[in-house]
mmCIF file of C-alpha atoms in Angstrom:
data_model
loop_
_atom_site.group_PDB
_atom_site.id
_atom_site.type_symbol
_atom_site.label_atom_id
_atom_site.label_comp_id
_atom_site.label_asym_id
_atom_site.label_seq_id
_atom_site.Cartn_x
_atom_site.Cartn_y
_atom_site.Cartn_z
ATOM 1 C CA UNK A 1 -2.574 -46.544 29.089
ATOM 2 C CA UNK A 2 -2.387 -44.732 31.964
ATOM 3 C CA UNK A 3 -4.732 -41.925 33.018
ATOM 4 C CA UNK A 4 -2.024 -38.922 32.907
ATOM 5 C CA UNK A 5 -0.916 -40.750 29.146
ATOM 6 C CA UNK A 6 -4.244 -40.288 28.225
ATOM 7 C CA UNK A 7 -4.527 -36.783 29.264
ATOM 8 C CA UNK A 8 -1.131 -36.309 27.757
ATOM 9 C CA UNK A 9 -1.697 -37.778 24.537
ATOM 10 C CA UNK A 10 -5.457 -35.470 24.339
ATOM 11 C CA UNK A 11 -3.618 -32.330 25.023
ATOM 12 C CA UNK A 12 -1.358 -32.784 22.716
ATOM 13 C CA UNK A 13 -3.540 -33.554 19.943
ATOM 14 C CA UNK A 14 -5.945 -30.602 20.841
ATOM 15 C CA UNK A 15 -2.862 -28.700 20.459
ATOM 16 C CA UNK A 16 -1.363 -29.890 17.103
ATOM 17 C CA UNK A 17 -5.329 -29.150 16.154
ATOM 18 C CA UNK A 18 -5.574 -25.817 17.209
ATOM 19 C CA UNK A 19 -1.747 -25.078 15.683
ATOM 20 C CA UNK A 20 -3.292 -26.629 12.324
ATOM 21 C CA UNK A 21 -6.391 -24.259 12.347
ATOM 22 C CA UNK A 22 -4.419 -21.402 12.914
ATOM 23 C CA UNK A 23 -2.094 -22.283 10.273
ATOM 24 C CA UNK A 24 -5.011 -22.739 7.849
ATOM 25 C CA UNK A 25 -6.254 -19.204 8.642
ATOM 26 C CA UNK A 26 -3.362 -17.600 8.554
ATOM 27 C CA UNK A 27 -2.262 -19.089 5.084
ATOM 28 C CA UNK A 28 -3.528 -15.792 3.346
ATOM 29 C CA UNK A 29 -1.893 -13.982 5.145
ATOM 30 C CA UNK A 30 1.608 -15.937 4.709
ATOM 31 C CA UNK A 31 0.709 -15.943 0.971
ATOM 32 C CA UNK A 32 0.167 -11.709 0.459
ATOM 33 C CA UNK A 33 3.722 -11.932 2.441
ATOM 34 C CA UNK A 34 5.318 -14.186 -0.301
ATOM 35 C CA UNK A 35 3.857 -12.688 -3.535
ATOM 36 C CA UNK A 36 4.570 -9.425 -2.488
ATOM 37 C CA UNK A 37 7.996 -10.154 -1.511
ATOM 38 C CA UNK A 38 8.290 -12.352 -5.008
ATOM 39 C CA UNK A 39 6.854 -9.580 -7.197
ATOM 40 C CA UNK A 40 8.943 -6.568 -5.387
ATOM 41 C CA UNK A 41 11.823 -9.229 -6.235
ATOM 42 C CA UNK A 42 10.309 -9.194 -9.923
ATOM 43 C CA UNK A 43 11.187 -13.421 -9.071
ATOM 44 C CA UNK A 44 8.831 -14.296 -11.566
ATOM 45 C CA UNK A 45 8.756 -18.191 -11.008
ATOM 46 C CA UNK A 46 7.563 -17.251 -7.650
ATOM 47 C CA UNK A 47 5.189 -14.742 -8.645
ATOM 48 C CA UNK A 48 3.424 -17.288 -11.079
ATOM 49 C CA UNK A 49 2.750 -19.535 -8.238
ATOM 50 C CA UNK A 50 0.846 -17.260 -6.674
ATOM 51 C CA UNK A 51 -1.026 -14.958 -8.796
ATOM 52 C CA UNK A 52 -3.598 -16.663 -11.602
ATOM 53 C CA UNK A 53 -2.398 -14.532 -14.295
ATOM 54 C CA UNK A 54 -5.194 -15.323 -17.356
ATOM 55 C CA UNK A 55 -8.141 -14.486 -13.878
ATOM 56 C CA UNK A 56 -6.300 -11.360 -13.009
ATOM 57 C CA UNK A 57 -6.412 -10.209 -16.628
ATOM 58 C CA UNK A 58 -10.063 -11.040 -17.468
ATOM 59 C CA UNK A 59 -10.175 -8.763 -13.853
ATOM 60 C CA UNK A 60 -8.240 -6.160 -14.902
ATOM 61 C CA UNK A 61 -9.826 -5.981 -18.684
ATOM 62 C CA UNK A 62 -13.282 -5.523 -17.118
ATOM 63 C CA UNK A 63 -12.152 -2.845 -14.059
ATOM 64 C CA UNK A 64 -10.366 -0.770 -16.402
ATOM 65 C CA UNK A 65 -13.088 -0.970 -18.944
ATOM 66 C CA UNK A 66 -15.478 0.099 -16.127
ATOM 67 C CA UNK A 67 -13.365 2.410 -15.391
ATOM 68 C CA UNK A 68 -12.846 4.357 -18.997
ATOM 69 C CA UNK A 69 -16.775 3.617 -19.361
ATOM 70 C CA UNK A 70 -17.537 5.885 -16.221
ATOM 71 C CA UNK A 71 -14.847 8.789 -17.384
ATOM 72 C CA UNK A 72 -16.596 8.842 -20.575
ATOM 73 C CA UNK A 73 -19.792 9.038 -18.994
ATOM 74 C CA UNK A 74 -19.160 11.958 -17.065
ATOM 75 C CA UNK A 75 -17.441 13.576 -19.302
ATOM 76 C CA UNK A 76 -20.308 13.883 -22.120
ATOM 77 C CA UNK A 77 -21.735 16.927 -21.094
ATOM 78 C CA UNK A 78 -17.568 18.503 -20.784
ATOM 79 C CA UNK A 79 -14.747 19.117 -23.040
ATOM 80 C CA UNK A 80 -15.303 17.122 -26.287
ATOM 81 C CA UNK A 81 -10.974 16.230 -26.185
ATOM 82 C CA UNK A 82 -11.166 14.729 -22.782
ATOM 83 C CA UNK A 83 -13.685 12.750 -24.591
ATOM 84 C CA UNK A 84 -11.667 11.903 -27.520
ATOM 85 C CA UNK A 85 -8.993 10.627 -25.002
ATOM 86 C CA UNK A 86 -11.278 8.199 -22.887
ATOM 87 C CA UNK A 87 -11.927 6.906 -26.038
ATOM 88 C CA UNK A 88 -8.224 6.384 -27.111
ATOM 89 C CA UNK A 89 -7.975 5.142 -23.582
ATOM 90 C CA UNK A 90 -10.690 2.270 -24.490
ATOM 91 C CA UNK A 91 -8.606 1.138 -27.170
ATOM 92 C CA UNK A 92 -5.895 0.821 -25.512
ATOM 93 C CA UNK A 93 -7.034 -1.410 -22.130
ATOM 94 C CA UNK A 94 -5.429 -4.461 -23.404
ATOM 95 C CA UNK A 95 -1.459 -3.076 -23.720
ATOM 96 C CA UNK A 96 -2.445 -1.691 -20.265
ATOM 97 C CA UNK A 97 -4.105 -5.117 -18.735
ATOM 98 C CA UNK A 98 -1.143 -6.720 -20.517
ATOM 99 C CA UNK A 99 1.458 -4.641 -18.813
ATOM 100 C CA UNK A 100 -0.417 -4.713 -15.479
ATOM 101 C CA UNK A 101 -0.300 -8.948 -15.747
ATOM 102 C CA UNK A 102 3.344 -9.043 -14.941
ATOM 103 C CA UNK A 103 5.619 -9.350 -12.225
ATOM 104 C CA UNK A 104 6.291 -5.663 -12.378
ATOM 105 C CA UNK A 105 1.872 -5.042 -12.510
ATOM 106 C CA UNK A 106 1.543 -7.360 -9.321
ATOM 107 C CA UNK A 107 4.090 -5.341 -7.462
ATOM 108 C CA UNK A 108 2.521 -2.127 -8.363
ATOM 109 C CA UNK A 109 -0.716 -3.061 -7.364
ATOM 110 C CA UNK A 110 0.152 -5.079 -4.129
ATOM 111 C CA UNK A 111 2.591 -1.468 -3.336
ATOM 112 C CA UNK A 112 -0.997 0.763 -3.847
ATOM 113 C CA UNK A 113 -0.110 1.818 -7.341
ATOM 114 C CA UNK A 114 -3.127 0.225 -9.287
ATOM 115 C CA UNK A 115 -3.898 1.211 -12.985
ATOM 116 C CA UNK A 116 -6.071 4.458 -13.312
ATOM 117 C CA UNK A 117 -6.833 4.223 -17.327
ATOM 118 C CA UNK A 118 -4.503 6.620 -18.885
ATOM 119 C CA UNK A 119 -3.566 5.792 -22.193
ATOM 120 C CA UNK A 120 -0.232 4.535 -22.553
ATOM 121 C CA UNK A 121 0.053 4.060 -19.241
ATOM 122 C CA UNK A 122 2.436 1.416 -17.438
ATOM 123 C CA UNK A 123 3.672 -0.188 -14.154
ATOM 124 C CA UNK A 124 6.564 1.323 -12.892
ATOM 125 C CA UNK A 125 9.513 -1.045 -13.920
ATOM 126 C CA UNK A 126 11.997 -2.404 -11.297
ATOM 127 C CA UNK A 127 14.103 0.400 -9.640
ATOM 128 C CA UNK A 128 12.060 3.014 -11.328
ATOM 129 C CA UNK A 129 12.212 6.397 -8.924
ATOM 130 C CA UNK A 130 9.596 8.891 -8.579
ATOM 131 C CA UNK A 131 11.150 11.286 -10.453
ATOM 132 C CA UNK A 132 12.419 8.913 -12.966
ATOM 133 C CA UNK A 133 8.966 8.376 -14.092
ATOM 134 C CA UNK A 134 7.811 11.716 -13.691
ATOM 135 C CA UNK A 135 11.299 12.275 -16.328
ATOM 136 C CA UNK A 136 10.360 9.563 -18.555
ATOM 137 C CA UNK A 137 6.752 10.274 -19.219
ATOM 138 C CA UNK A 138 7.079 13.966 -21.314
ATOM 139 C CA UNK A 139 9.661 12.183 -23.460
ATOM 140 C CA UNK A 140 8.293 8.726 -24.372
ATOM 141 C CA UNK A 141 5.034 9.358 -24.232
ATOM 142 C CA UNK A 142 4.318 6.723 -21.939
ATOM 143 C CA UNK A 143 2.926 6.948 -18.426
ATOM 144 C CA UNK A 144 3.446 5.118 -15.174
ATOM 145 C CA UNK A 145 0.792 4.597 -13.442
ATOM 146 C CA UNK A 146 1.495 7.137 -11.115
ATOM 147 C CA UNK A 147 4.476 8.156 -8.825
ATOM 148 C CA UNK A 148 5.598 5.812 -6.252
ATOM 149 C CA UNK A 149 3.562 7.360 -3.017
ATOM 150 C CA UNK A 150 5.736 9.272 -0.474
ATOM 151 C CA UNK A 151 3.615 7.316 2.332
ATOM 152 C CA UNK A 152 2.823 3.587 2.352
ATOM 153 C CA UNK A 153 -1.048 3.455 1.852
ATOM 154 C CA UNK A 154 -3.316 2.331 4.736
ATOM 155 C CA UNK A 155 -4.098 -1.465 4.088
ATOM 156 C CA UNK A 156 -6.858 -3.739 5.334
ATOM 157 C CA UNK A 157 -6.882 -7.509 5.054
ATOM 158 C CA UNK A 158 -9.286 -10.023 5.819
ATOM 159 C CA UNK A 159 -11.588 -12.719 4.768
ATOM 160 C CA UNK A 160 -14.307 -11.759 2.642
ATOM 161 C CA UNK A 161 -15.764 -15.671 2.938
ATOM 162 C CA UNK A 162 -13.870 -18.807 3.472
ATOM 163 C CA UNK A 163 -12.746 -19.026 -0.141
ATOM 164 C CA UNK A 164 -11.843 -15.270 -0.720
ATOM 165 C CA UNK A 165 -9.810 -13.354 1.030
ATOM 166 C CA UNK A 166 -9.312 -9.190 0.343
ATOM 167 C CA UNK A 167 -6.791 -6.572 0.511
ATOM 168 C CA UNK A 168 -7.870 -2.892 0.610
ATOM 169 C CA UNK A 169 -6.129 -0.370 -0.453
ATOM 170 C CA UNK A 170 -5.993 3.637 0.121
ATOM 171 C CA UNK A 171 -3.987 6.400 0.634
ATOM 172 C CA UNK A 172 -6.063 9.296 2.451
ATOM 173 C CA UNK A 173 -9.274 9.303 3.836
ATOM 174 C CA UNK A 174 -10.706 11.259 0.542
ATOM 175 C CA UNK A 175 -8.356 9.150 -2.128
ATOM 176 C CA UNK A 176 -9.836 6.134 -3.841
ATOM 177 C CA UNK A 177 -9.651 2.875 -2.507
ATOM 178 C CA UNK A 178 -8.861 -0.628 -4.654
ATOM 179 C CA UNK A 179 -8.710 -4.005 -3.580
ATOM 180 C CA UNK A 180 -6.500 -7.433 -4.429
ATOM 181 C CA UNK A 181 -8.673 -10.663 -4.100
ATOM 182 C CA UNK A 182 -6.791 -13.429 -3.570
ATOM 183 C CA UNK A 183 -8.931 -17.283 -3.871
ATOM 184 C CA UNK A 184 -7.871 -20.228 -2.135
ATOM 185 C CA UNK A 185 -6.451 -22.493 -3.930
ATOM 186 C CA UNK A 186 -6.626 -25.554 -2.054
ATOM 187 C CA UNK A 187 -6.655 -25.990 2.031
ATOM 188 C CA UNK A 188 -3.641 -23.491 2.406
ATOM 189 C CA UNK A 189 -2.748 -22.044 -0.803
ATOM 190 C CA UNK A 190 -4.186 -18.995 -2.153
ATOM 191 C CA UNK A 191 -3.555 -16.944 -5.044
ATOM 192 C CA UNK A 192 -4.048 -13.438 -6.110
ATOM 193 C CA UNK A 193 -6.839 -13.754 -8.958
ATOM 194 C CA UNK A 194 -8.503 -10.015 -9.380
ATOM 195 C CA UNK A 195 -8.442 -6.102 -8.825
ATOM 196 C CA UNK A 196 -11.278 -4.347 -7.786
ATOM 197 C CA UNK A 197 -10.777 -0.977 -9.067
ATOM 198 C CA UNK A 198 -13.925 0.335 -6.953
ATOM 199 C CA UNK A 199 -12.724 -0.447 -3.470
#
C-alpha cells in the first residue's frame, strides 16, 4: 500500500470517526426533534418510543406532590379555603399525573405548558385553542393547564452529564422555569423520563 493510500485510507477513517462522534452527541438533540414532532402529532406509537411513560409518572407524581406540598405550606398562615383546595388538589395528583402521561401531556410539556397543580386540571387536547380552553373550563369544571402562550418560551438544551441530557423551560425572565430530562437509552437513543417542576 502505497504512501498516499495510506494517508487516504487514515483520513478517511478519522473522518467517518469524527462524523460518528458528532452523531453520538447530537442524538439528543435529534431525539427532542422527534418526540416533539410525534407528540404535537399525538402519533402515539412514536411517542412511546421515546418517552418512558411509568419514569415520567413516578416524576410527575412526586413534582406535583412537591408542588401542592409547598402551596399548602405557604398558605397556612392565609385564607383557610385556599387551604381546603391544595388539599383537594393533593387528592387529586394522580388523574392529573395520569392525564399529563399521554401523548397529549408530553406535547404540553415539551410546548412550555407543564402542570401547575390545579385540581381538575388537564393537558390541552389536540387542536384545543386558547380561548377554547379558557370557554371550556367555567362549564366543565375542568382546567387546562393553562392557555397556550402567545410567545414560544425561551428554551435551553444541553447535557447535564453523559447519560442525561436537559431541556429548560421559561417564558419571561420573572416566570417559572421547568425542565424535561431525557436519559440515554443506549449509545444514541434517549428518552424523555422526568419533569422537573423547579427549573
Amino acid at each position: 500500500m502505497s504512501r498516499t493510500t495510506r494517508s487516504v485510507v487514515a483520513a478517511l477513517v478519522v473522518l467517518i470517526l469524527v462524523a460518528a462522534l458528532g452523531f453520538i452527541y447530537a442524538s439528543p438533540y435529534i431525539a427532542l426533534d422527534r418526540v416533539k414532532r410525534a407528540a404535537d402529532a399525538r402519533d402515539a406509537q412514536t411517542v412511546n418510543q421515546y418517552v418512558d411513560f411509568p419514569a415520567l409518572r413516578a416524576s410527575l407524581k412526586e413534582q406535583v406532590a412537591a408542588l401542592l406540598t409547598r402551596r399548602v405550606d405557604i398558605q397556612k398562615s392565609g385564607n383557610p379555603l385556599a387551604i381546603i383546595g391544595a388539599m383537594i388538589g393533593a387528592a387529586l395528583v394522580g388523574p392529573l399525573v395520569d392525564s399529563y402521561a399521554t401523548p397529549d401531556g408530553v406535547a404540553a410539556i415539551l410546548n412550555g405548558i407543564p402542570p401547575r397543580g390545579d385540581p381538575g386540571e388537564r393537558p390541552p387536547q389536540a387542536g384545543d385553542s386558547a380561548s377554547a380552553s379558557a370557554a371550556n373550563a367555567p362549564a366543565s369544571g375542568v382546567t387546562t393547564a393553562q392557555q397556550a402562550p402567545k410567545a414560544p418560551p425561551q428554551t435551553t438544551a444541553g447535557y447535564r452529564n453523559l447519560n442525561t441530557f436537559v431541556v429548560t423551560y421559561q417564558h419571561g425572565a420573572g416566570d417559572a422555569r421547568y425542565s424535561a430530562i431525557f436519559r440515554r437509552d443506549g449509545l444514541v437513543s434517549w428518552k424523555l423520563v422526568a419533569v422537573d417542576l423547579n427549573g
